[in-house]
Short mmCIF file of C-alpha atoms and ligand atoms in Angstrom, two decimals:
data_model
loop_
_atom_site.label_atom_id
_atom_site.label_comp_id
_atom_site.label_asym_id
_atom_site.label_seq_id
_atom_site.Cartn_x
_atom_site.Cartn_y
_atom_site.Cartn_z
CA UNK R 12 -43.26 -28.06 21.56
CA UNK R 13 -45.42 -29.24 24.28
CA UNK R 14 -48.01 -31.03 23.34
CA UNK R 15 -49.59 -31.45 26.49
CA UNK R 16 -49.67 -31.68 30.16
CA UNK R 17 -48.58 -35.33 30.68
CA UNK R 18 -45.86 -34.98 28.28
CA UNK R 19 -44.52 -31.79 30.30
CA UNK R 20 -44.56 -33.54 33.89
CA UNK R 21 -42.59 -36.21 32.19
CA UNK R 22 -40.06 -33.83 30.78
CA UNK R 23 -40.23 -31.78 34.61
CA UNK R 24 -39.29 -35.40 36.06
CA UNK R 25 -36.30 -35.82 33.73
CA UNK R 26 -34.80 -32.52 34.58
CA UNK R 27 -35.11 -33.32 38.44
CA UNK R 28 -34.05 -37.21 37.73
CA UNK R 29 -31.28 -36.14 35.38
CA UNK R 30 -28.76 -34.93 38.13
CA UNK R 31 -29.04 -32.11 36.28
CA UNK R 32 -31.24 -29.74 38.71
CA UNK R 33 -29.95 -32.09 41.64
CA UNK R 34 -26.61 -30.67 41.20
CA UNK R 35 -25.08 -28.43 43.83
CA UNK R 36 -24.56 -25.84 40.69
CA UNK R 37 -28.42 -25.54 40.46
CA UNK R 38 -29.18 -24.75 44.39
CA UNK R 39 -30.04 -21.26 44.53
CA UNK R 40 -28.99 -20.98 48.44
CA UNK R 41 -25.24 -21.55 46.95
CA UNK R 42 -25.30 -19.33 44.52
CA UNK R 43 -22.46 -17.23 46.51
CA UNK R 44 -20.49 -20.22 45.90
CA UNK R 45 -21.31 -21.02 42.22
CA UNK R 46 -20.19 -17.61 41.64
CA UNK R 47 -16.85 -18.25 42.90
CA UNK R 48 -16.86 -21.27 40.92
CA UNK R 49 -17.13 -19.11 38.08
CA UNK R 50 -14.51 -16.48 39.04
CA UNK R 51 -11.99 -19.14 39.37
CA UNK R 52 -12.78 -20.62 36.01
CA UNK R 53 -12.78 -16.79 34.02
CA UNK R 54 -9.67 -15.92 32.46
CA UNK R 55 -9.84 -12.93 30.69
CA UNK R 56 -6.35 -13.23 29.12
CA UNK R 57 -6.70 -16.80 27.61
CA UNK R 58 -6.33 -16.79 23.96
CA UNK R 59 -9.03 -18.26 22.07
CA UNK R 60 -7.76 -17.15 18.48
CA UNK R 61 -7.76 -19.90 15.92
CA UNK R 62 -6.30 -20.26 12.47
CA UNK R 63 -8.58 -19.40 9.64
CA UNK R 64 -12.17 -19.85 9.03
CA UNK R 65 -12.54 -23.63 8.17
CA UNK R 66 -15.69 -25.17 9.12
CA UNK R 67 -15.98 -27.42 12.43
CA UNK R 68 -16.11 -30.52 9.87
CA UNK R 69 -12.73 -30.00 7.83
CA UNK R 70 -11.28 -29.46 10.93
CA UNK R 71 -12.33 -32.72 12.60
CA UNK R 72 -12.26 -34.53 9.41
CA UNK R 73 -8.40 -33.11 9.39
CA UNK R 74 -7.76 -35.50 12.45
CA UNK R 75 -10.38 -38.65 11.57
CA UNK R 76 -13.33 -37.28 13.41
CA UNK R 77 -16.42 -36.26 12.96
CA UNK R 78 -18.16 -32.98 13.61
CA UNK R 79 -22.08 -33.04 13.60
CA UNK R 80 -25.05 -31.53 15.25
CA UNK R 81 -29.07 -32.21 16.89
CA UNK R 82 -31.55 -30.59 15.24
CA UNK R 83 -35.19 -30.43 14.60
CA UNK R 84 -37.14 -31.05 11.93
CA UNK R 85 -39.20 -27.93 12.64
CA UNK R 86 -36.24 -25.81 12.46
CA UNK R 87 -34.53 -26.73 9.50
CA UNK R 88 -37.65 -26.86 7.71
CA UNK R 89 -38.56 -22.82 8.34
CA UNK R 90 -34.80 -21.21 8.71
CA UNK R 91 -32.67 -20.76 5.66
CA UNK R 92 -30.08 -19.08 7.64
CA UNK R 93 -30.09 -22.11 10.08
CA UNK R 94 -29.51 -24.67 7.21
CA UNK R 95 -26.71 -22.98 5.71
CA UNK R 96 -25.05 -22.93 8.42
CA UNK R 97 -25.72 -26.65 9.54
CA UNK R 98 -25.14 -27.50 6.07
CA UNK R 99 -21.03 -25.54 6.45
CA UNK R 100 -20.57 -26.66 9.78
CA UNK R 101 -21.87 -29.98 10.52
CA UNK R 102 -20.52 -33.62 8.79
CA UNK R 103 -23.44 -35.46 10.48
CA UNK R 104 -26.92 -35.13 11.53
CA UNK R 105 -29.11 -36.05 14.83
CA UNK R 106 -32.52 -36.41 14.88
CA UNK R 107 -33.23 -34.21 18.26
CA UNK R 108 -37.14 -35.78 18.65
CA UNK R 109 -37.89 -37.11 15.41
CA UNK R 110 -36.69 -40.73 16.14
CA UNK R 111 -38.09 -41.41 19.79
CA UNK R 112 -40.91 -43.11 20.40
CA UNK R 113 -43.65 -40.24 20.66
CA UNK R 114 -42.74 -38.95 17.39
CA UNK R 115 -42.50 -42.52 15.32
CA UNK R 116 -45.75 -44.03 17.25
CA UNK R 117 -48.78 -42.56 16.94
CA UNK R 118 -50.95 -45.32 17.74
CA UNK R 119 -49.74 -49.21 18.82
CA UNK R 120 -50.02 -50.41 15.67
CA UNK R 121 -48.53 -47.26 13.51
CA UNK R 122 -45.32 -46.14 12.51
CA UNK R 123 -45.18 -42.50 11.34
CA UNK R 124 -41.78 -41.92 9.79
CA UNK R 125 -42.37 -38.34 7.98
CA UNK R 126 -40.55 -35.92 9.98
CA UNK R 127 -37.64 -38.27 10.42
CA UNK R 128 -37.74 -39.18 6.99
CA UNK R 129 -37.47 -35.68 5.99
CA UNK R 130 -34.23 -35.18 8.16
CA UNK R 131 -32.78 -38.72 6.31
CA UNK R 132 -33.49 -36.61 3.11
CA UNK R 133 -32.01 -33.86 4.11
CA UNK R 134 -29.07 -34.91 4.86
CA UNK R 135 -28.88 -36.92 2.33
CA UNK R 136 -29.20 -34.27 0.08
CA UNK R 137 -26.57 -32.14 1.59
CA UNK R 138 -23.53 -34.96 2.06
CA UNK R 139 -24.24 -35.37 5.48
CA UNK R 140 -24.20 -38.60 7.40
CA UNK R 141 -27.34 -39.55 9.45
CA UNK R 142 -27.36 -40.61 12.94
CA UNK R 143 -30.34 -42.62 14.80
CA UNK R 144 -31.29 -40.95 18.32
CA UNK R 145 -32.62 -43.48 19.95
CA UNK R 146 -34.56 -46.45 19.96
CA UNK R 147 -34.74 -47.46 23.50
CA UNK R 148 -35.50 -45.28 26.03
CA UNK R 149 -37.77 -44.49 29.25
CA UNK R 150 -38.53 -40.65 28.41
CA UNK R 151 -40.37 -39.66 25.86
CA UNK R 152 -42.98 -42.62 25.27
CA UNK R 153 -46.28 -41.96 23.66
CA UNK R 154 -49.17 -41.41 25.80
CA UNK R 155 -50.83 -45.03 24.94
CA UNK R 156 -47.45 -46.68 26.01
CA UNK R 157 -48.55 -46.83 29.26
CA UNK R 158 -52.01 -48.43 28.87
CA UNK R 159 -50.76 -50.58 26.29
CA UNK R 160 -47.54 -52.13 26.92
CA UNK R 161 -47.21 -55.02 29.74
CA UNK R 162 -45.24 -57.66 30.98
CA UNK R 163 -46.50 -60.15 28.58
CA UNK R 164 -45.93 -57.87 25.42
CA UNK R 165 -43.24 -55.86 26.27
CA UNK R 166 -41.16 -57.82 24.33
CA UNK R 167 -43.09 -57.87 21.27
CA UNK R 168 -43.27 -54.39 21.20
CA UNK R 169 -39.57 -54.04 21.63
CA UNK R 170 -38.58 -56.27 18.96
CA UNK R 171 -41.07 -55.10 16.39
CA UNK R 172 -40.52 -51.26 17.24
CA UNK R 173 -36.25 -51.61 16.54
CA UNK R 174 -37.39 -54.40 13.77
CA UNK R 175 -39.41 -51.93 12.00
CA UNK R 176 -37.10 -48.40 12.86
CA UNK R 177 -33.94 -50.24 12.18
CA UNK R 178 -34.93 -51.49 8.49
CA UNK R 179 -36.35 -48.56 7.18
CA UNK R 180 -32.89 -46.30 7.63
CA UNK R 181 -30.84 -49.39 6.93
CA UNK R 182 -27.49 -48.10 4.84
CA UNK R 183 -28.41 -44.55 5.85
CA UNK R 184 -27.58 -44.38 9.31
CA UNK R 185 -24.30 -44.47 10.19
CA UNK R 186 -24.88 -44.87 14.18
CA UNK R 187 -27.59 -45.93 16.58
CA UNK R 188 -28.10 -45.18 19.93
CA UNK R 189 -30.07 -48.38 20.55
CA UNK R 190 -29.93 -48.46 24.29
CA UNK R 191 -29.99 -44.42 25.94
CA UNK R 192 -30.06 -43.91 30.17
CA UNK R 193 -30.44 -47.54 31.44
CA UNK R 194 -28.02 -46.32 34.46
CA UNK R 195 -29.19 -44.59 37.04
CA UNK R 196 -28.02 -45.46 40.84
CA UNK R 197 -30.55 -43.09 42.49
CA UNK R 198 -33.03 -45.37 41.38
CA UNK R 199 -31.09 -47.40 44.12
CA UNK R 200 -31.99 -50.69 42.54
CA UNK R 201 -29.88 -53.59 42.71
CA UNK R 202 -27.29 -54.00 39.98
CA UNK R 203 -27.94 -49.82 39.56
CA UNK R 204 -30.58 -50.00 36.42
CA UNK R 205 -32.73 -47.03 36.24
CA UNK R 206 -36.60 -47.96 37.18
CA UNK R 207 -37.99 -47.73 33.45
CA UNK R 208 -40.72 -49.58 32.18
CA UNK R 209 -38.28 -51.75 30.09
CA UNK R 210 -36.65 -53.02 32.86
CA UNK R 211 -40.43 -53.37 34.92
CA UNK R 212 -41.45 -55.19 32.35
CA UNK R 213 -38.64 -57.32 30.97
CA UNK R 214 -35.77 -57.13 33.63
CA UNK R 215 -32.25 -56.17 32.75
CA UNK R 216 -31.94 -58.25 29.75
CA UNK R 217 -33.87 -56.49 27.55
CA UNK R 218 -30.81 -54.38 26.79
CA UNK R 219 -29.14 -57.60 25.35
CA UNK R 220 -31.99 -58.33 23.24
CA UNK R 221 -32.13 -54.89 22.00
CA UNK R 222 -28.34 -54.68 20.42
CA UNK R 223 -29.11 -58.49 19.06
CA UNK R 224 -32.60 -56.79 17.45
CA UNK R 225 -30.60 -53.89 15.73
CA UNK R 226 -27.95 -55.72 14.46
CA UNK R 227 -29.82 -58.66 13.22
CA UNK R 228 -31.47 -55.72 10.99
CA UNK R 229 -28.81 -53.34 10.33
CA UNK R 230 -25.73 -54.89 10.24
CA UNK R 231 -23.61 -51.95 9.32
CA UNK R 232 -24.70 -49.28 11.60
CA UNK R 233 -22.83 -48.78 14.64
CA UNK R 234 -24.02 -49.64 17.63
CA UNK R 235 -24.22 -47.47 20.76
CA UNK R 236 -24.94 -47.22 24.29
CA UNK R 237 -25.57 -43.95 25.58
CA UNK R 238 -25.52 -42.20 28.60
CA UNK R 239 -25.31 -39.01 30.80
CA UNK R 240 -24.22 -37.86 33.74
CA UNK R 241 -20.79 -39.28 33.55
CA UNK R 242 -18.37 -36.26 32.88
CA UNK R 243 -17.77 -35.00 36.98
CA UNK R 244 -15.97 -36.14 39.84
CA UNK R 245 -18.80 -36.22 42.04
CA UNK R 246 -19.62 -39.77 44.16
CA UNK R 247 -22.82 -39.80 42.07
CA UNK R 248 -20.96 -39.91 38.79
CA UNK R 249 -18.54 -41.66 39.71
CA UNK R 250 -20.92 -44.56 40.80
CA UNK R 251 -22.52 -44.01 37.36
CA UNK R 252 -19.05 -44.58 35.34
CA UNK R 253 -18.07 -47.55 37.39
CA UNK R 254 -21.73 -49.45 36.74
CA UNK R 255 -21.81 -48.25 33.03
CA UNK R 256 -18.08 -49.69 32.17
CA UNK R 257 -19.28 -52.86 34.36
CA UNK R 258 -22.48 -53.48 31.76
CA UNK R 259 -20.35 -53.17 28.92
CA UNK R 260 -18.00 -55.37 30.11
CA UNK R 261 -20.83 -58.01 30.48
CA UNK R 262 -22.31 -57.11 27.43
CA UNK R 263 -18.65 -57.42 25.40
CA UNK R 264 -18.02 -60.71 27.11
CA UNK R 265 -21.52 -62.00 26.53
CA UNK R 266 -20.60 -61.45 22.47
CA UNK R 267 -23.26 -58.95 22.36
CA UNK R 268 -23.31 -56.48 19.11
CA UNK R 269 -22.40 -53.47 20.58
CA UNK R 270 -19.43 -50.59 19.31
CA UNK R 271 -19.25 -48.14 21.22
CA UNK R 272 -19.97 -45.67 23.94
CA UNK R 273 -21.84 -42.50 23.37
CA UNK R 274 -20.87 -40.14 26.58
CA UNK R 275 -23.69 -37.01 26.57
CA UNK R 276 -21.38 -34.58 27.78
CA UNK R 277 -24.36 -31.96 28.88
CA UNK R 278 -21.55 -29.75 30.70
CA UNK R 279 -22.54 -27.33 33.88
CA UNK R 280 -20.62 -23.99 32.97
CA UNK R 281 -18.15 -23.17 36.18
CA UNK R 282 -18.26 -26.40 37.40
CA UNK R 283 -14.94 -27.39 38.90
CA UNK R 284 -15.12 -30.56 39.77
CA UNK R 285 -13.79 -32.02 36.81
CA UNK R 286 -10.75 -34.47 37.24
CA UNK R 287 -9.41 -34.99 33.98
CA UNK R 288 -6.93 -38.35 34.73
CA UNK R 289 -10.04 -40.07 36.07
CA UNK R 290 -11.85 -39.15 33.43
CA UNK R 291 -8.93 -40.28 31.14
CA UNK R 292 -8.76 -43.27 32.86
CA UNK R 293 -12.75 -44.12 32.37
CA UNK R 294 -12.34 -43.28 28.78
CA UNK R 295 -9.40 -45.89 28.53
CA UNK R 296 -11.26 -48.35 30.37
CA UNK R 297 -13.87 -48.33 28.37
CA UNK R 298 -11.33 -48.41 24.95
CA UNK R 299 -9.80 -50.92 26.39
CA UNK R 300 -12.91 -52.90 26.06
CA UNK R 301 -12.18 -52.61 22.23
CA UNK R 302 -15.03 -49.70 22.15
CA UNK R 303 -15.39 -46.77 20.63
CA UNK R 304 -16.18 -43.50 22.15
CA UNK R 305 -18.48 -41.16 20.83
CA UNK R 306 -19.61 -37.61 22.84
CA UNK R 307 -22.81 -36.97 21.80
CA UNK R 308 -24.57 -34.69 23.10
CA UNK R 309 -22.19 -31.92 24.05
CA UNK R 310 -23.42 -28.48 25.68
CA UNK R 311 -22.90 -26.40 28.34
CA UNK R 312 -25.36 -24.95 30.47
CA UNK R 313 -24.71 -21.34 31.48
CA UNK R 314 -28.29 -21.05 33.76
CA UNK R 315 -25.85 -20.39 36.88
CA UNK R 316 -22.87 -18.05 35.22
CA UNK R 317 -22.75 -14.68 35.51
CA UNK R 318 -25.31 -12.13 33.42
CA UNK R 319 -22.36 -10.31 31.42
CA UNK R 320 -22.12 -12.05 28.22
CA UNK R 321 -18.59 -11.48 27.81
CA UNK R 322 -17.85 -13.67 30.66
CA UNK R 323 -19.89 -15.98 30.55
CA UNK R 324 -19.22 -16.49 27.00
CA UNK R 325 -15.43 -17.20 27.81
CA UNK R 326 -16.17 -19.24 30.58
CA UNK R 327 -18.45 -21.66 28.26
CA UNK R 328 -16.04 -21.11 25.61
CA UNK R 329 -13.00 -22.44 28.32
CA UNK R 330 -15.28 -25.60 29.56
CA UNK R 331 -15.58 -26.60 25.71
CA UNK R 332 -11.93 -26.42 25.22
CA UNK R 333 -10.68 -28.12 28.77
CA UNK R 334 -13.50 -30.78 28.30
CA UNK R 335 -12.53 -31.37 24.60
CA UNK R 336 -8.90 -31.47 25.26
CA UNK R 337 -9.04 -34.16 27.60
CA UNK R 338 -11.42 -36.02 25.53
CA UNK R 339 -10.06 -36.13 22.13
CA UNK R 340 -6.47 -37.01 23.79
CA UNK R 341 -8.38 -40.65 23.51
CA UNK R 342 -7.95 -41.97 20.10
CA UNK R 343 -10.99 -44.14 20.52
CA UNK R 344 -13.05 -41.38 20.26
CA UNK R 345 -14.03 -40.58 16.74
CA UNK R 346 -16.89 -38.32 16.87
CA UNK R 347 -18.17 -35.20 18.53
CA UNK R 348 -21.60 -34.34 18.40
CA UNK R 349 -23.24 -30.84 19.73
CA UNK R 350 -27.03 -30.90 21.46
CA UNK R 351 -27.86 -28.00 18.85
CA UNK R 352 -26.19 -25.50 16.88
CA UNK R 353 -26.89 -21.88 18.30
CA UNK R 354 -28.54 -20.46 20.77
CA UNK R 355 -31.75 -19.70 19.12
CA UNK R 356 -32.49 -23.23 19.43
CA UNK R 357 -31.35 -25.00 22.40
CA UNK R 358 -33.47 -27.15 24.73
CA UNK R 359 -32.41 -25.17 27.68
CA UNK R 360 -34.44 -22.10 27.03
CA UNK R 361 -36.85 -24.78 28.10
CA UNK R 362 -35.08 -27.10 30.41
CA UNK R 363 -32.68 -25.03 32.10
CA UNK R 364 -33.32 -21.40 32.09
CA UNK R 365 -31.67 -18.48 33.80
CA UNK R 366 -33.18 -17.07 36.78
CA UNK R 367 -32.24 -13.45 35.75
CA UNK R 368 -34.64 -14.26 32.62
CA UNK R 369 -31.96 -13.34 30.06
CA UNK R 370 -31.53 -16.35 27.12
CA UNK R 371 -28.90 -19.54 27.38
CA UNK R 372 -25.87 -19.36 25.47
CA UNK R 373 -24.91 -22.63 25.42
CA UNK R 374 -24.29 -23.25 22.08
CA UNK R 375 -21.56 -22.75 19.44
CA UNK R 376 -23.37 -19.86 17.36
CA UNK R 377 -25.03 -17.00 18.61
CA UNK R 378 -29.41 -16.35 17.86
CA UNK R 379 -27.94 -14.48 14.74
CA UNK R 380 -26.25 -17.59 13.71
CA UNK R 381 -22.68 -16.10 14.50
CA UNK R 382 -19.84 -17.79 15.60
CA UNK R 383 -19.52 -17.22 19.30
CA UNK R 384 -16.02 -18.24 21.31
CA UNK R 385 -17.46 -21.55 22.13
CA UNK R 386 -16.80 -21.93 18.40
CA UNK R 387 -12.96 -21.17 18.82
CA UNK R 388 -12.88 -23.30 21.83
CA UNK R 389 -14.11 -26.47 19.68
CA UNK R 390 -11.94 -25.56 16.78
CA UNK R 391 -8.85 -25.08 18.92
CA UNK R 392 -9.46 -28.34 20.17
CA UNK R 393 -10.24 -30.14 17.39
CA UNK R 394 -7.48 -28.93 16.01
CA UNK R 395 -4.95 -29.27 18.47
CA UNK R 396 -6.06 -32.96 18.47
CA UNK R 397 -4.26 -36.35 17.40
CA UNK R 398 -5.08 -38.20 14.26
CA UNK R 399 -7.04 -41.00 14.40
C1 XIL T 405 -34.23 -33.56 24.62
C2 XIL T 405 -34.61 -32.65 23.45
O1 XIL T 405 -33.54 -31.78 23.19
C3 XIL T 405 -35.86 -31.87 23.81
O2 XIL T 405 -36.30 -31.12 22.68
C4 XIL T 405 -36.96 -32.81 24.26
O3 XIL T 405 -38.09 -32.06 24.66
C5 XIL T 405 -36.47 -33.66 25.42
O4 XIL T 405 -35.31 -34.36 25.01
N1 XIL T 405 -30.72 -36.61 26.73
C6 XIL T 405 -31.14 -37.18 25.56
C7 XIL T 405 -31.89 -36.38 24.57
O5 XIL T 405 -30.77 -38.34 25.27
O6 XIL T 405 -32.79 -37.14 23.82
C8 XIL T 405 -32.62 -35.22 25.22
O7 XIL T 405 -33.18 -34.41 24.21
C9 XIL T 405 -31.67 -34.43 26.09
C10 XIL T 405 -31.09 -35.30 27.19
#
């Protein structure tokens, strides 16, 4: 997957940019404490049983949601067993790589659309809807990006790059994330934009002219902004939340085309410091705003947990269900997407991997493709939900 050295500094920066490795959970001096975490969040009595074996997808179609999951191309492509069960479980597919900029742009003035053309296909071909992952972004740029793209064409590039992505999956994709990550206080820049090369470039309205790009093009897709690191009640979050709902307040006032919110939801197993009525409260802000929701990139890491799989399954298994419970209790959310399938392909075997050396089970299905309790936890909670 890594194609070469620049590419993996950029992907080291996002893990230590991401709040992801900043996080108390990650500091290996409070381990002690982590563990504690954990022990408080283990219950080895709580029933995860569910009724009957229906797919993830019946069971949020049941309630007016949607079910779906990231993959890659790569994966789909060379495991049957993986396919089948995307195929059963899943009512919508995410490109995981195959629409960002490094894998669409092999050259300024080339568009290669094969691998994500194959995933349109596939799903497609299998009754699945398609979803668009993302088409503005600071990670994952191609290597010329950086020579290439200045103040003075920045916006050319901008407009001709959605222009171009946007028509070709026009009627096939039911969602785009057309702004991802444009939040990011540490960056401790006024008005709390992350420091990407968008913003360097074109300042903070090149977000606005991004939704007005996409939907001048594709005026059926959805259109979504999407961001991380907003799930805890941590001062960090918390400053996140407030800025985010603040943007798409301007943005809904300014008239610009944009439907919803897409919340990552990249979850920290044993991690207490959840508050779900401030959560709530963010998630009917932000409906209130006549938005929908979207979580779409759900996971939860399991790097600090303990080794025994039994409890650390139940303890990722629990943070699906809490997390999900409080979520779904918002009727503007219509769709829950996972960041993967199983644990045979996750990013965090790469991203965030245990110190012990034993694999991540973040996932919903095991490396053998078997339903682990994370997969109760979802289904209890999807179907425990409201109707939309
Ligand atoms: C990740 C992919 O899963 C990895 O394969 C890739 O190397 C890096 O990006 N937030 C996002 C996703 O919006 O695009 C990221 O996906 C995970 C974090």
């Amino acid at each position: 997957m890594f194609k070469n050295l620049s590419v993996n500094r950029r992907r080291f920066l996002y893990i230590s940019l991401s709040g992801l490795a900043g996080a108390t959970a990650i500091i290996v001096g409070k381990d002690k404490l982590i563990m504690s975490h954990s022990q408080a969040v283990d219950n080895r009595n709580r029933d995860f049983r569910v009724a009957g074996l229906a797919p993830l997808k019946k069971r949020a179609a049941a309630k007016g949601l949607i079910y779906g999951a990231a993959s890659m191309q790569d994966f789909l492509l060379s495991d049957k067993n993986l396919e089948t069960n995307f195929v059963r479980e899943c009512g919508i597919l995410v490109p995981e790589n195959e629409l960002k900029w490094d894998a669409l742009r092999p050259s300024p003035d080339k568009f290669d659309f094969a691998k994500s053309d194959w995933l349109a296909q596939f799903a497609q071909r299998n009754g699945m809807l398609f979803r668009g992952h993302t088409l503005v972004w600071h990670q994952q740029l191609p290597q010329w990006f950086k020579e290439v793209v200045n103040p003075q064409n920045a916006e050319k590039f901008l407009v001709e790059h959605i222009t171009t992505v946007t028509k070709r999956y026009a009627g096939q994709i039911r969602a785009w994330d057309v702004v991802n990550e444009a939040i990011e206080p540490n960056d401790e820049l006024p008005g709390g934009w992350r420091r990407s090369p968008w913003l360097e470039h074109l300042g903070p309205n090149y977000i606005e002219l991004a939704y007005q790009v996409a939907a001048g093009v594709d005026s059926k897709a959805m259109l979504v902004y999407n961001e991380n690191d907003l799930e805890y009640d941590i001062p960090h979050q918390e400053a996140k939340r407030t800025l985010v709902l603040k943007l798409l307040e301007r943005l809904k006032s300014k008239g610009t085309p944009i439907h919803a919110l897409g919340i990552q939801s990249h979850l920290r197993g044993g991690e207490t410091r959840f508050n779900a009525n401030k959560f709530r409260k963010f998630l009917n802000d932000v409906a209130s705003l006549g938005l929908k929701i979207l979580v779409t990139e759900l996971d939860v890491g399991d790097r600090n947990l303990p080794a025994d799989l039994a409890r650390r399954d139940r303890i990722v298994a629990a943070c699906y269900e809490d997390y999900l419970s409080t979520v779904l209790d918002e009727r503007a959310v219509i769709e829950v997407l996972t960041w993967g399938l199983t644990d045979k392909y996750t990013w965090y075997s790469q991203f965030l991997p245990r110190s012990d050396g034993k694999p991540v089970r973040p996932l919903l299905l095991d490396s053998n493709l078997k339903r682990k309790l994370a997969w109760n936890a979802i289904a209890k909670a999807f179907d425990r939900a409201p109707k939309r």
